[in-house]
Structures are given as C-alpha cells and as structure tokens.
PDB file of C-alpha atoms in Angstrom:
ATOM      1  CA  UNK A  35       0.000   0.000   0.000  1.00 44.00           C
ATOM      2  CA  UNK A  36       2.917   2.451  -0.791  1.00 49.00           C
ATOM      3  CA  UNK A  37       4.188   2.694   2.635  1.00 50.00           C
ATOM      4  CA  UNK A  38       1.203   4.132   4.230  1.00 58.00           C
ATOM      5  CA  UNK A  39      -0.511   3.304   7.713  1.00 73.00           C
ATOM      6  CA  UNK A  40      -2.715   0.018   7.353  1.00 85.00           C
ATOM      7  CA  UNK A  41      -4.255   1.480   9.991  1.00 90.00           C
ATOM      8  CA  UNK A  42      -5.715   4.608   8.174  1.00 95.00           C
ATOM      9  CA  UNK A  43      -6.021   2.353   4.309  1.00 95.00           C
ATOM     10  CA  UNK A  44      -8.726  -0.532   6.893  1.00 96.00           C
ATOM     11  CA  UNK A  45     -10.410   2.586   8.105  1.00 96.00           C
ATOM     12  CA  UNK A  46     -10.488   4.231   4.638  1.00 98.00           C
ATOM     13  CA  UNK A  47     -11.951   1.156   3.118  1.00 98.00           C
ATOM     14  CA  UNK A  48     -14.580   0.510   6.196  1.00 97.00           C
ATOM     15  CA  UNK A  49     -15.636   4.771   5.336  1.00 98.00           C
ATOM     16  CA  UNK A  50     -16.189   3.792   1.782  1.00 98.00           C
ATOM     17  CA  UNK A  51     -18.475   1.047   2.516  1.00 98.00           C
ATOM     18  CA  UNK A  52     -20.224   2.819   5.126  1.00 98.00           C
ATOM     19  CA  UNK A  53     -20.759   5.701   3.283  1.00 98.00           C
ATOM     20  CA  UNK A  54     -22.229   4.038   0.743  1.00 98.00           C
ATOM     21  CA  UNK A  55     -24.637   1.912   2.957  1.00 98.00           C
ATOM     22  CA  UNK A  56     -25.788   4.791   4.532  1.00 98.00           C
ATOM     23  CA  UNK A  57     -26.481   6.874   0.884  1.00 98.00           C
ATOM     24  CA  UNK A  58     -28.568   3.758   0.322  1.00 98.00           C
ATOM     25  CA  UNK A  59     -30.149   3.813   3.549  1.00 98.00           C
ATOM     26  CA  UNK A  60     -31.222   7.453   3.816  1.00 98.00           C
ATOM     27  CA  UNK A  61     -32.567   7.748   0.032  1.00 98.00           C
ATOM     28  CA  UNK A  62     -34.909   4.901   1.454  1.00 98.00           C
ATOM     29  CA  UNK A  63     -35.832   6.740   4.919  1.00 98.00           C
ATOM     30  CA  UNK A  64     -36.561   9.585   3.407  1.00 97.00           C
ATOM     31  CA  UNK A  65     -39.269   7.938   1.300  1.00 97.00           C
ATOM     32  CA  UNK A  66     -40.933   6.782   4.626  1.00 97.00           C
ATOM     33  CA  UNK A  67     -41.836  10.685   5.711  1.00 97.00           C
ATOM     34  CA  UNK A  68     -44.066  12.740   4.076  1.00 97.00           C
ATOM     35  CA  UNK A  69     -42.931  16.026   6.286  1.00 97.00           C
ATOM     36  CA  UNK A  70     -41.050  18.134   3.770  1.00 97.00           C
ATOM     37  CA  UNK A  71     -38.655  19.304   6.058  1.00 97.00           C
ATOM     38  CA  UNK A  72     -37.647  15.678   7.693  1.00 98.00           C
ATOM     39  CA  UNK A  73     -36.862  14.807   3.706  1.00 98.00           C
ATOM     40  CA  UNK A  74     -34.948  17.657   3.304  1.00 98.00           C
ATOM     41  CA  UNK A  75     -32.792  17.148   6.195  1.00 98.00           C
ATOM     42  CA  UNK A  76     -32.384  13.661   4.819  1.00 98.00           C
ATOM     43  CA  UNK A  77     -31.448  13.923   1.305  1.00 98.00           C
ATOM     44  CA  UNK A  78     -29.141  16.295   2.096  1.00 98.00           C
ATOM     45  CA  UNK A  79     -27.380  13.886   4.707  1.00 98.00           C
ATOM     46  CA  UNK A  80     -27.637  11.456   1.808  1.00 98.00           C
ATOM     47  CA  UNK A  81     -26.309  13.487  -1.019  1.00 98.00           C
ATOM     48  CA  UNK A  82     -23.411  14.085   1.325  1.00 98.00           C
ATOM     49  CA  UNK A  83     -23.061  10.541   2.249  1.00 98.00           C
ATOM     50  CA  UNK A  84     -22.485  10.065  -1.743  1.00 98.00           C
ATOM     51  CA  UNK A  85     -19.964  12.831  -1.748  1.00 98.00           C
ATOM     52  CA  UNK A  86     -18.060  11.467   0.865  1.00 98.00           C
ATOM     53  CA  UNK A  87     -18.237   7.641  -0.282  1.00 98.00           C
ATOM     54  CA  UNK A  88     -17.456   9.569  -4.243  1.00 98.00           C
ATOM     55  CA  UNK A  89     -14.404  11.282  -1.891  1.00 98.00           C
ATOM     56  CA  UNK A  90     -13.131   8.228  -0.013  1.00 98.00           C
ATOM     57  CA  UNK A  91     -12.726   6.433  -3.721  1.00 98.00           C
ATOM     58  CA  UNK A  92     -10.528   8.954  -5.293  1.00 97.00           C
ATOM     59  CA  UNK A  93      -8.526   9.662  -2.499  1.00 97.00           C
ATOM     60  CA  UNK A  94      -8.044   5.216  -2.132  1.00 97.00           C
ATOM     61  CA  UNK A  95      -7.102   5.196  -5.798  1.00 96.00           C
ATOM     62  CA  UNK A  96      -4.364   7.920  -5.290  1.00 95.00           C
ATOM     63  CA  UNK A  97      -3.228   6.196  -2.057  1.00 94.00           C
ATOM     64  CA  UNK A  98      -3.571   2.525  -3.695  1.00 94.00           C
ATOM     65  CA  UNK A  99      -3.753   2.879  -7.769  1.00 95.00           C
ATOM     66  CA  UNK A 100      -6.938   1.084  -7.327  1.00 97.00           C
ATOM     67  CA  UNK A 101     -10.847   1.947  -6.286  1.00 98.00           C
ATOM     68  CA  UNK A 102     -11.874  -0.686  -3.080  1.00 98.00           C
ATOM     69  CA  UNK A 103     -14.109  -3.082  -4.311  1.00 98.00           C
ATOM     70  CA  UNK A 104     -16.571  -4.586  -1.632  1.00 97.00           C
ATOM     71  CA  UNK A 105     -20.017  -6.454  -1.400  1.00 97.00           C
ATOM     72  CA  UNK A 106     -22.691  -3.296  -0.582  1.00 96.00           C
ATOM     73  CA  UNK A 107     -24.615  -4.332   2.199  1.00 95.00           C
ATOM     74  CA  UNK A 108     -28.128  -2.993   3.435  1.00 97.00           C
ATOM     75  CA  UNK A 109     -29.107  -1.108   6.570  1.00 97.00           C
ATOM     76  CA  UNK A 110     -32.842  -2.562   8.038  1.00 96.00           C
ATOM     77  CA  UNK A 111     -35.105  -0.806  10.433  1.00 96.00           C
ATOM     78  CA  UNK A 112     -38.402  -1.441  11.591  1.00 96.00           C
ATOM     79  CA  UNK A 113     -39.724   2.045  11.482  1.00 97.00           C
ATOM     80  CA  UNK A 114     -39.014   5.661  10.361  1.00 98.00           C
ATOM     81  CA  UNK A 115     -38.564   6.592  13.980  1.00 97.00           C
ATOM     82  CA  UNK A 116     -36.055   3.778  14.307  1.00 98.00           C
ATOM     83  CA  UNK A 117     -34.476   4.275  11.193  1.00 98.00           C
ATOM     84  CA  UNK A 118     -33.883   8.241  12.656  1.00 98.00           C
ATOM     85  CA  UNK A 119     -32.227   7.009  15.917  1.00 98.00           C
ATOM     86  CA  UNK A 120     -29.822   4.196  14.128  1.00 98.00           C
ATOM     87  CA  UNK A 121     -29.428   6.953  11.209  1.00 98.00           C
ATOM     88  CA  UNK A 122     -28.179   9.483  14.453  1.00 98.00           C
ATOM     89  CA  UNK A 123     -26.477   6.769  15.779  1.00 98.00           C
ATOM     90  CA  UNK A 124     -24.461   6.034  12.797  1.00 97.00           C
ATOM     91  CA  UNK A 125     -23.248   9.712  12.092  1.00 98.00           C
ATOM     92  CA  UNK A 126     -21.939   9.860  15.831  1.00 98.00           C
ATOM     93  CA  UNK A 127     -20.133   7.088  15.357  1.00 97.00           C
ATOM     94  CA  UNK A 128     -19.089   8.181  11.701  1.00 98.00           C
ATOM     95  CA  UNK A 129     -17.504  11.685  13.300  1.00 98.00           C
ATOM     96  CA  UNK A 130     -15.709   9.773  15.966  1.00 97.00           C
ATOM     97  CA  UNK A 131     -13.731   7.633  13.356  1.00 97.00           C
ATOM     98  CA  UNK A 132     -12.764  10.483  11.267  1.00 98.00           C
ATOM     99  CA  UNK A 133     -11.579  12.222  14.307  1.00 97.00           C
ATOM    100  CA  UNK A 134      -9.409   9.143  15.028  1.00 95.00           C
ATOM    101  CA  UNK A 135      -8.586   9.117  11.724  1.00 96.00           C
ATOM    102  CA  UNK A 136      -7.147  12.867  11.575  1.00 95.00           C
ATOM    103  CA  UNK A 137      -4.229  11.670  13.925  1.00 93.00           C
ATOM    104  CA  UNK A 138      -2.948   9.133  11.420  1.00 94.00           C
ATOM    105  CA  UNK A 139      -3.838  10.571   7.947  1.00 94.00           C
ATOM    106  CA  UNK A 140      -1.290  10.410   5.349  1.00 91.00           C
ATOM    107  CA  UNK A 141      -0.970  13.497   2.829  1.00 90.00           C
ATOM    108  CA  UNK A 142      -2.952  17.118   3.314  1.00 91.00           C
ATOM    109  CA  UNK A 143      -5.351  15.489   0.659  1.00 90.00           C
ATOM    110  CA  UNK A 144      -5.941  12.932   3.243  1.00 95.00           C
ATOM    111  CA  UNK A 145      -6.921  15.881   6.032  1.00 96.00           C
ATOM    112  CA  UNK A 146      -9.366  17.542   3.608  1.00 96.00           C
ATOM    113  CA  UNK A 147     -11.762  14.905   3.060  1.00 97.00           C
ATOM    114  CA  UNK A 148     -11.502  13.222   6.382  1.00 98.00           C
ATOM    115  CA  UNK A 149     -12.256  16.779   7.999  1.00 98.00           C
ATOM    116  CA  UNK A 150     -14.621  17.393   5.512  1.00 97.00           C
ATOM    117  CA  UNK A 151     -16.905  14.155   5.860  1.00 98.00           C
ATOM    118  CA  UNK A 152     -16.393  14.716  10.340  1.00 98.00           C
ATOM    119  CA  UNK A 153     -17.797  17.857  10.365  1.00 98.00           C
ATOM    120  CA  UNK A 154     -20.673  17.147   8.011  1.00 98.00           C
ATOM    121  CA  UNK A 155     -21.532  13.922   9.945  1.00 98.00           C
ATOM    122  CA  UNK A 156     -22.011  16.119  13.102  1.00 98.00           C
ATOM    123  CA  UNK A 157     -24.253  18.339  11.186  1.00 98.00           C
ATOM    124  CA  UNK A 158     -26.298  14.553  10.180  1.00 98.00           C
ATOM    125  CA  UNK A 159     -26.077  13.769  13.925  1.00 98.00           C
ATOM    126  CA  UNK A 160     -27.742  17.329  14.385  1.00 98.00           C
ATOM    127  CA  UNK A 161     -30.347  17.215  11.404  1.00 98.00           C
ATOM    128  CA  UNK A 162     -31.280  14.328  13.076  1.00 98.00           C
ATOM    129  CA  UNK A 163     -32.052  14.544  16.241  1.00 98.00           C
ATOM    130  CA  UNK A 164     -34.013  17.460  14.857  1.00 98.00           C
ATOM    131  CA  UNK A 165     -35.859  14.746  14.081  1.00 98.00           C
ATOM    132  CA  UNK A 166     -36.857  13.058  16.370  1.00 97.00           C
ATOM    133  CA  UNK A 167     -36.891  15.848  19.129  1.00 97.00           C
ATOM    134  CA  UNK A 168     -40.324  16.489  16.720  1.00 96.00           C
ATOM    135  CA  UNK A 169     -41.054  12.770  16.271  1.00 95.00           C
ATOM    136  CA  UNK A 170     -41.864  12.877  20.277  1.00 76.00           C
TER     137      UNK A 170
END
C-alpha cells in the first residue's frame, strides 16, 4: 500500500463502505416521511453521504492505484422513527472515526476529506435529532 498506515487504508476502506450503505439507507428513509422538512434534512445527509463515499474512492485510488471493491450491504429498520435514531447513531459514530482518523492521515489530501466528511456527519447527527426531538 505504498508505505502508508494500514491502519488509516482498513479505516479508509470501512468509510467507503459505510458511506455508501448509509447513501442507500437514507434515500430509502426519506421515502418513509411525508414532512417536507424531515426529507430535506435527509437527502441532504444522503447526497453528502455520496460525496463522501465519491471522496473516499478517489482519495483510495491515489493512495492505492486502485478503487476498493466490496459487497454493498443494506441497513434494516423497523420504522421511520427507528431508522432516525440508528441513522443518528451512525453519524456519531461516523464523526468519531474520522476524528481518530485525523491523527494518522497520510498526505494534506488525506486531512481535507476526512475533515470534511467529520464535520458534516455532526451536522447529520444534528439534522437528526431534529428529528426526532419532533417525532416525540
């Protein structure tokens, strides 16, 4: 892997399959709302979700001279509150990775889109608890 920290490649690979799973994921929740603003606040979390995943590609194929191949896998939930606490869930536990992340990141490339994607999974984390503070 051209000298760089397996460490940060395993985490870059688990990002791009997460980040996909959850594009899929949200595009789906969002069809299970019919409040405009609770769609809005979702699409946008997924259009970013596809940016990042779109991000974590290109920056693997500079790091590796290859795009990471994997099996997509798909995120279940009962209901559309449910699917808003596991979506929460998953963006808290998105921002701490990329936080751990920043500490081992290989190139200023690197730093840019594993800042980028942290900060805008906080704002998902935030968008959706919006949520479901008006779910209750």
């Amino acid at each position: 892997m051209q000298g760089y920290d397996e460490s940060f490649i395993h985490r870059l690979q688990r990002s791009i399959e997460e980040e996909w799973k959850d594009h899929d994921f949200y595009s789906r929740l969002k069809g299970d709302t019919s409040n405009r603003l609770f769609g809005d606040y979702i699409m946008h979390a997924a259009d970013d979700e596809l940016k990042h995943y779109r991000m974590f590609q290109y920056l693997y194929l500079q790091l590796t001279g290859k795009y990471h191949e994997f099996e997509p896998e798909t995120i279940r939930y009962r209901s559309f509150e449910k699917g808003v606490i596991r979506a929460q869930q998953d963006e808290f536990k998105a921002a701490q990775m990329y936080k751990e992340m920043l500490f081992i990141v290989p190139s200023p490339v690197a730093y840019h889109a594993v800042f980028t994607a942290m900060i805008d999974e906080m704002e998902h984390a935030t968008r959706f608890g919006t949520i479901y503070g008006r779910l209750k």
